[in-house]
Coordinates of C-alpha atoms in Angstrom, one line a residue:
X1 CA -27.4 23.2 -13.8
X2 CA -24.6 21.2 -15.5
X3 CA -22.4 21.4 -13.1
X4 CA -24.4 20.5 -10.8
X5 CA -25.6 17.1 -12.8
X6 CA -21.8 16.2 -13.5
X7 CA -20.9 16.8 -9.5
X8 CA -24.1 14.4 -8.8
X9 CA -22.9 11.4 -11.7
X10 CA -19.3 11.7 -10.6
X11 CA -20.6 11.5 -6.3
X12 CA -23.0 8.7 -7.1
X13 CA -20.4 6.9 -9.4
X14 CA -17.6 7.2 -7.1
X15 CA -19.6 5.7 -4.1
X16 CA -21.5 3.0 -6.1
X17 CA -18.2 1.9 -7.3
X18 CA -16.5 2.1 -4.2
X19 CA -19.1 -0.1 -2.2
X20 CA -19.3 -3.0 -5.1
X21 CA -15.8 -3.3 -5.5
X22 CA -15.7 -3.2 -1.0
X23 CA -18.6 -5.6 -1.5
X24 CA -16.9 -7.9 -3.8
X25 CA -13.7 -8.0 -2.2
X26 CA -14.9 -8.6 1.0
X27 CA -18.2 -10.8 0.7
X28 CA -17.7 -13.1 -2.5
X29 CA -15.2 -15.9 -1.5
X30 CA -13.8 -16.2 -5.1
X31 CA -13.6 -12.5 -6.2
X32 CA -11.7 -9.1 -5.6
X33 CA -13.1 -5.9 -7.0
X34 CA -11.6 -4.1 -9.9
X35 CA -9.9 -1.7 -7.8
X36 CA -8.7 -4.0 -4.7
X37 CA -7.0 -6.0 -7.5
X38 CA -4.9 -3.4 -8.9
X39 CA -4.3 -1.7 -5.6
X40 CA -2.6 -5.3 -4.5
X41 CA -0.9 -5.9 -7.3
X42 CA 0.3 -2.0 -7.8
X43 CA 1.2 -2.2 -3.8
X44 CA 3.2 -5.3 -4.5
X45 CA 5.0 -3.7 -7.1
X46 CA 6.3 -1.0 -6.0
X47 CA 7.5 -3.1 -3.3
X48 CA 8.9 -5.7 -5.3
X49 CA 11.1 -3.2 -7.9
X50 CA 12.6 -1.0 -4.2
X51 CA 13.6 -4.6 -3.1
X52 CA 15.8 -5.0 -6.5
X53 CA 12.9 -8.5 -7.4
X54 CA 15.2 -10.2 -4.6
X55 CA 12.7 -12.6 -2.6
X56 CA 15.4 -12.1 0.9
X57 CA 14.8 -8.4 0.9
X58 CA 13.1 -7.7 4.4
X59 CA 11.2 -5.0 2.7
X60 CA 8.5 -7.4 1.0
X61 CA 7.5 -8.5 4.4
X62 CA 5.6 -5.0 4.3
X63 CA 3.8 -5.8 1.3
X64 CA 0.3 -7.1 3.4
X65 CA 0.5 -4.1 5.7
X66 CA 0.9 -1.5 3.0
X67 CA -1.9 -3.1 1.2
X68 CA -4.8 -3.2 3.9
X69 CA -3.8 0.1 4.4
X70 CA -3.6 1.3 0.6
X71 CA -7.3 -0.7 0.6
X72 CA -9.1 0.6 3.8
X73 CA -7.5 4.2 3.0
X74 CA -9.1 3.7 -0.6
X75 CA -12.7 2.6 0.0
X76 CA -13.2 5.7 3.0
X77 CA -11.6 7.6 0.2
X78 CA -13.6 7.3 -2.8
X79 CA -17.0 7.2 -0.4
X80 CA -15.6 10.5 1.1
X81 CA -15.0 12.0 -2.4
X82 CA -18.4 10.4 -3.9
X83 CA -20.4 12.3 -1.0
X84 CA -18.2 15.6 -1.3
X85 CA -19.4 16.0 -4.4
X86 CA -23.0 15.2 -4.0
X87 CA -23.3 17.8 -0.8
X88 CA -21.4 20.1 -3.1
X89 CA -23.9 20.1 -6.2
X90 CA -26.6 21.5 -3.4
X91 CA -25.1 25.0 -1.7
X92 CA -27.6 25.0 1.1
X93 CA -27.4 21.0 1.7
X94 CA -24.9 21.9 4.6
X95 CA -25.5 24.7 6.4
X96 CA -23.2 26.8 9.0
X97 CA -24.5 25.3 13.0
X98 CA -24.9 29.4 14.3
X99 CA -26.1 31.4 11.5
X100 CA -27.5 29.0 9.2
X101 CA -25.5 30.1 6.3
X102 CA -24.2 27.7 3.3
X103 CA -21.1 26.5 3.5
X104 CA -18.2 26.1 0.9
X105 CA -16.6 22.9 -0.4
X106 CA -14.3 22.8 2.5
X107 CA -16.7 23.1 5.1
X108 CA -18.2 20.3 3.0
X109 CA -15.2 17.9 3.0
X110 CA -15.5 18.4 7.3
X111 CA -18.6 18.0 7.4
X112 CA -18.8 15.0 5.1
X113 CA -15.4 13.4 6.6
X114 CA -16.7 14.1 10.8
X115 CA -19.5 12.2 9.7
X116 CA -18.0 9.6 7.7
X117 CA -15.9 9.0 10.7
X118 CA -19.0 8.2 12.7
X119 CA -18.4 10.8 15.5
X120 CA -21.2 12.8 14.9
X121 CA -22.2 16.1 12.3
X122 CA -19.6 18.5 14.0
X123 CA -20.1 21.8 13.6
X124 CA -22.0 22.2 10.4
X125 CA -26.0 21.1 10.3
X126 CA -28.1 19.3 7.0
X127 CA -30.1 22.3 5.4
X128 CA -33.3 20.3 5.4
X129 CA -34.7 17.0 5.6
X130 CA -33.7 15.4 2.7
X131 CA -29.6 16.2 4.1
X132 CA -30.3 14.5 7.2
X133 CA -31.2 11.7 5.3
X134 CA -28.0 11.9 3.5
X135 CA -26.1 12.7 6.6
X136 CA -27.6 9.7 8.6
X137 CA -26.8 7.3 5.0
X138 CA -23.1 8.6 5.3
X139 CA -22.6 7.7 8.3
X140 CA -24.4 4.6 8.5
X141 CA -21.7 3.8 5.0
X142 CA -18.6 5.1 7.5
X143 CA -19.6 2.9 10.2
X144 CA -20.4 -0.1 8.0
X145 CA -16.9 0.4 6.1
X146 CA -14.8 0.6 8.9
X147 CA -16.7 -2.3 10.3
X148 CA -16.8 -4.6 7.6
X149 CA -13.1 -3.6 6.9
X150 CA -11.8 -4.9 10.2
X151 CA -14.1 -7.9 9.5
X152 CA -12.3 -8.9 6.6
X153 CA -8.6 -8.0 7.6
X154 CA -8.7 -10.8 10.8
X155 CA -9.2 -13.6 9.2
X156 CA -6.3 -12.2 6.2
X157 CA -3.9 -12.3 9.4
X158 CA -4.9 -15.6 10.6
X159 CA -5.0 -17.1 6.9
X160 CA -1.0 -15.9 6.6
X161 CA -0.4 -17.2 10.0
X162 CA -1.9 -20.6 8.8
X163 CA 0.2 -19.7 5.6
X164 CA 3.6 -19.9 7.9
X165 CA 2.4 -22.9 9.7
X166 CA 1.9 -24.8 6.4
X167 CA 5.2 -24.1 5.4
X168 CA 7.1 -25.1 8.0
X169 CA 5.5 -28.2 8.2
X170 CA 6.7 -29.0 4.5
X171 CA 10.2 -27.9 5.5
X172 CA 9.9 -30.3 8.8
X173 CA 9.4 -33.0 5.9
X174 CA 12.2 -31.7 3.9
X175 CA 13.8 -28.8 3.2
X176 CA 14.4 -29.5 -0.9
X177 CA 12.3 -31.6 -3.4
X178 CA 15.1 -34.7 -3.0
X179 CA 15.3 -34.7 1.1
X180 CA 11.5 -35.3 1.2
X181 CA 12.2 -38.0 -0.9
X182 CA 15.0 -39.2 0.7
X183 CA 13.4 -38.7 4.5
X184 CA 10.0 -41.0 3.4
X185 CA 12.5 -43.7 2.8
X186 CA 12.3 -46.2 5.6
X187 CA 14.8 -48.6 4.6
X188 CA 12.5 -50.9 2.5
X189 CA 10.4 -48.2 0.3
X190 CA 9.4 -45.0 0.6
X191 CA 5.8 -45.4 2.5
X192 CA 7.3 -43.3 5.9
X193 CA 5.4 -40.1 4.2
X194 CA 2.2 -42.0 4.3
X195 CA 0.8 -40.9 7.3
X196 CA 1.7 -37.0 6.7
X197 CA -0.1 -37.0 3.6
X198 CA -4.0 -36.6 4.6
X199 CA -3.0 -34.1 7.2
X200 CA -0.9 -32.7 4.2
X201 CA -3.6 -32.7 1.7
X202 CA -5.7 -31.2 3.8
X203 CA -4.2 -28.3 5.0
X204 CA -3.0 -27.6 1.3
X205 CA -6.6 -27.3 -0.3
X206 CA -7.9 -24.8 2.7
X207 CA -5.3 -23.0 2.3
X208 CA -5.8 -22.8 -1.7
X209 CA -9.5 -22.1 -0.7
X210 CA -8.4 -19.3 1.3
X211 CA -6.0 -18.4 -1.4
X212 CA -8.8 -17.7 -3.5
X213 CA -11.0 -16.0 -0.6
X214 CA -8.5 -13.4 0.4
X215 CA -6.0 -12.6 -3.2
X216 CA -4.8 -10.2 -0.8
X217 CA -2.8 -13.4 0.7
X218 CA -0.3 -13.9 -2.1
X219 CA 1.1 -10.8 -1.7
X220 CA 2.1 -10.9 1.9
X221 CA 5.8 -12.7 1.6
X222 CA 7.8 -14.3 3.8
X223 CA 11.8 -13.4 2.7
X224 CA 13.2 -15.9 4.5
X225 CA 13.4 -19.1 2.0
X226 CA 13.3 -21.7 4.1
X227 CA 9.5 -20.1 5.3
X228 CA 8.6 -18.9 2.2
X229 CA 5.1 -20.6 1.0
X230 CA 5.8 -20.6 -2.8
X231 CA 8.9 -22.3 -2.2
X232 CA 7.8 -25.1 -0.2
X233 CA 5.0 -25.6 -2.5
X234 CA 7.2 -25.8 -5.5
X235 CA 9.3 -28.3 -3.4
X236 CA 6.5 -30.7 -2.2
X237 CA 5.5 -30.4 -6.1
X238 CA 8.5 -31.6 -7.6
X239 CA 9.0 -34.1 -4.8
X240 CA 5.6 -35.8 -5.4
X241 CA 7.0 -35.9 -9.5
X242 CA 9.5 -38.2 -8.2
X243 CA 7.4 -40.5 -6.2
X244 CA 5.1 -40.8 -9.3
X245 CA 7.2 -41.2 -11.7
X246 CA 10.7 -42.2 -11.1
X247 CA 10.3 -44.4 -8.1
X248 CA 9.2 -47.8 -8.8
X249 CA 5.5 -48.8 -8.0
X250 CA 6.1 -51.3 -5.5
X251 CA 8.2 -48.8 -3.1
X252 CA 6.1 -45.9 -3.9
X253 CA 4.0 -44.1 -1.2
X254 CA 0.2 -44.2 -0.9
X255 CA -1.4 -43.8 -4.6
X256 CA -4.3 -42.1 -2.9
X257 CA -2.7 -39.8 -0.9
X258 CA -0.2 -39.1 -3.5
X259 CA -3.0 -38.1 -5.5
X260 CA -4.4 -35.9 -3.0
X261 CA -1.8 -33.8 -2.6
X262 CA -1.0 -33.4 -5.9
X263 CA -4.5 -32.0 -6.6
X264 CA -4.5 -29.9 -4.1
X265 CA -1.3 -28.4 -5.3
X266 CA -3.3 -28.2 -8.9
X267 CA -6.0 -26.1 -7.0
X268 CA -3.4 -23.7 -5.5
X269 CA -1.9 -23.1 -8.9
X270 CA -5.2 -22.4 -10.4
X271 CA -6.0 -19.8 -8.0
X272 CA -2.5 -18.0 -8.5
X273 CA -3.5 -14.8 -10.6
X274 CA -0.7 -12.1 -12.4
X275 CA 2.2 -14.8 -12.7
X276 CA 3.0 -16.1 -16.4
X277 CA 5.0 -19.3 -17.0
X278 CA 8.7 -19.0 -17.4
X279 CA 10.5 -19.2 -20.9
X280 CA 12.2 -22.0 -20.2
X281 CA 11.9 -25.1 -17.7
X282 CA 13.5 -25.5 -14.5
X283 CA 15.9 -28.2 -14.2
X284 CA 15.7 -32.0 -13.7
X285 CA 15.5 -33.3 -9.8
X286 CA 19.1 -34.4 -8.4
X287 CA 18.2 -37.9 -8.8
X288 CA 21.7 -39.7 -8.0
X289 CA 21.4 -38.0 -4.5
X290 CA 18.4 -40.0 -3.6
X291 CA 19.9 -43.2 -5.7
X292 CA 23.1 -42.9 -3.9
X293 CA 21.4 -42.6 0.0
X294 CA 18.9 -45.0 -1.2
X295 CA 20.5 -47.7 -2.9
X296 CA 17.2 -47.9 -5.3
X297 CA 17.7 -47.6 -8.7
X298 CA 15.2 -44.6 -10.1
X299 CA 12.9 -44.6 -13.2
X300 CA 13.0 -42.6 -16.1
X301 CA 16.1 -40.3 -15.1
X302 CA 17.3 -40.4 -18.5
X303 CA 17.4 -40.6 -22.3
X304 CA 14.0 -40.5 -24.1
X305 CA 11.8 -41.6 -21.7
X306 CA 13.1 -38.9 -19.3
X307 CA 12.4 -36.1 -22.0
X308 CA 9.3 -37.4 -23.2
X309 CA 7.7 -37.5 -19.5
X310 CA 9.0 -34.1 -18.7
X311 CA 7.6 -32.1 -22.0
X312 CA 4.5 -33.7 -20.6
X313 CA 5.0 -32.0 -16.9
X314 CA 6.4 -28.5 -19.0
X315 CA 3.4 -26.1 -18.3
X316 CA 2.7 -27.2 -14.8
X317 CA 6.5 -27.0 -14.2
X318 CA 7.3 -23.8 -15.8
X319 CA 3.9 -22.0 -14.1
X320 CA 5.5 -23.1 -10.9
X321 CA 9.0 -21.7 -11.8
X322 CA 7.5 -18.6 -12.9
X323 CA 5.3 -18.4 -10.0
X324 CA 8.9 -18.5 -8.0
X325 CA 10.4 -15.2 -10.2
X326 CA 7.3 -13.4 -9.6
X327 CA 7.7 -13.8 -5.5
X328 CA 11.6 -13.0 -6.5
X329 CA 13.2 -16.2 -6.2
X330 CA 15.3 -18.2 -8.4
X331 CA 14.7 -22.6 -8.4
X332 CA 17.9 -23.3 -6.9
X333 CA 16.5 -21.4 -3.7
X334 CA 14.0 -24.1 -2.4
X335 CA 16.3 -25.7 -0.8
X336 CA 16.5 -24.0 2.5
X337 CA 18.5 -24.7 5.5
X338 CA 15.5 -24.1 8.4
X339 CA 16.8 -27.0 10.4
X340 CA 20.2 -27.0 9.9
X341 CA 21.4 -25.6 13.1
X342 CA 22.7 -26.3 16.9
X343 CA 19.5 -26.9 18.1
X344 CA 18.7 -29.8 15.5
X345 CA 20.6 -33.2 16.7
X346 CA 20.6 -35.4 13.0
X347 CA 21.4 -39.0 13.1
X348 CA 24.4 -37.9 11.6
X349 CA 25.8 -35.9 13.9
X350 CA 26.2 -38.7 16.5
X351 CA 29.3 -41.0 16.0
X352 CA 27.7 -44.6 17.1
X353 CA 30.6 -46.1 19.5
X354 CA 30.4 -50.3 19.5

């Protein structure tokens, strides 16, 4: 009698728990269950300590894929196990299809796993009514599982192709914080960035929506820096630092949309879960790059009122530099070389003949 008590607790525990945390995960836009969570940041890892915590190691590109299948494996899993157990604490609830015997606990895991699968009771019949109820409700679990699960993985894939798309555009504005700054310059001021920055804005809060939709998201990376999201967030970040506060407010882009951005970068790094700030703060912007191509003199680059506005920029800037370790890169490694190649023609390339 105790046994058979503990087998029912630990069946009904196992699948209650296993369709709230599916149900969480997959149907609350702001959640993950208890389990999904660990599972994608164990998955991550393990990944992340084989690659040596290097952000270029092609391994991490695997991360996403080994977690939908670490997830999908676990829910089916823990419903199998949950219902195993229940069918077990009964001897006659499953019964032999010729002779009508009882079967033992591995003729139980078929029977319950065949019909998890949805393809039917194979070869092993419910000993009375009552079991075909519970047959019919493990099945109808399988199919919903499987269902659902598939449901939920599409729009992950087309969230990290969205993910990719976003970050190239950032690189096609600039592939560190300073070449932003220095392609919005237009000869007069640096308004050229204007018209990016709705579009920019934009595309920075859905994706921080569906950041917070699908956790599962910032885990899949991207090891090639000049692609890699966190990096061309951190980039756009630092560049919007300079705009606001070092170049003067009558070249400055668009207040508004300057503002946009930035708080759309604020959402992002609120929904950005197991990353701690680093211990110490990444270093000050190049600044006479973007005097020298320029020719405008910058605000605040140094002295006092240099340190005093950067203690006051510290957390957001060391939660973005630890945000970097934790995807394995190091500051320095935002500035990528995307479109530096043979198939980019720059302005200075081209050797103007009079």
């Amino acid at each position: 009698m105790l046994t058979t008590i503990i087998l029912i607790t630990i069946g009904v525990a196992l699948v209650g728990f296993a369709i709230y945390d599916f149900a969480v995960t997959a149907y609350i836009p702001s959640g993950e269950g208890p389990v999904s969570g660990r599972i994608n940041q164990a998955v991550f890892s393990i990944f992340f300590w084989l690659a040596g915590r290097d952000g270029r190691d092609a391994r991490l590109q695997y991360v996403g894929l080994a977690i939908i299948f670490t997830l999908s494996f676990t829910w089916i899993a823990m419903i199998w196990t949950g219902f195993v157990c229940i069918f077990h604490a009964f001897p006659e609830s499953v019964l032999q299809g010729q002779n009508k015997t009882p079967t033992d606990l591995f003729e139980k895991i078929y029977h319950v796993g065949y019909t998890l699968s949805t393809l039917g009771i194979g070869d092993y019949v419910p000993g009375n009514n009552f079991w075909r109820v519970a047959t019919a409700l493990v099945s109808f679990l399988g199919l919903v599982t499987i269902t659902m699960s598939i449901t939920y993985l599409v729009p992950v894939v087309s969230n990290a192709i969205q993910k990719r798309s976003l970050s190239l555009y950032i690189a096609g504005l600039g592939e560190s914080p300073e070449q932003i700054v220095i392609n919005s310059f237009n000869g007069e001021n640096f308004k050229g960035i204007d018209n990016q920055l709705p579009d920019l804005a934009s595309m920075i809060f859905t994706y921080a929506q569906n950041h917070l939709a699908y956790p599962i998201l910032h885990h899949m990376h991207n090891a090639n820096p000049s692609e890699n999201i966190v990096l061309k967030l951190a980039a756009l970040d630092e560049a919007l630092t300079i705009f606001q506060f070092h170049v003067p407010e009558h070249l400055r882009p668009d207040k508004l949309g300057l503002q946009l951005i930035r708080r759309a970068l604020t959402t992002y790094l609120k929904t950005v879960k197991h990353v701690n700030e680093s211990d110490y703060p990444p270093p000050y912007a190049k600044f006479h790059i973007i005097e020298e191509y320029t020719g405008i003199q910058l605000l605040n680059t140094e002295g006092s009122a240099r340190d005093a506005l950067y203690e006051s920029l510290e957390p957001r800037r060391m939660l973005t530099l630890g945000h970097l370790y934790a995807d394995g890169w190091e500051w320095e490694d935002m500035r990528g070389e995307k479109f530096i190649s043979s198939l980019e023609v720059r302005s200075e390339m081209i050797e103007v003949q009079s």
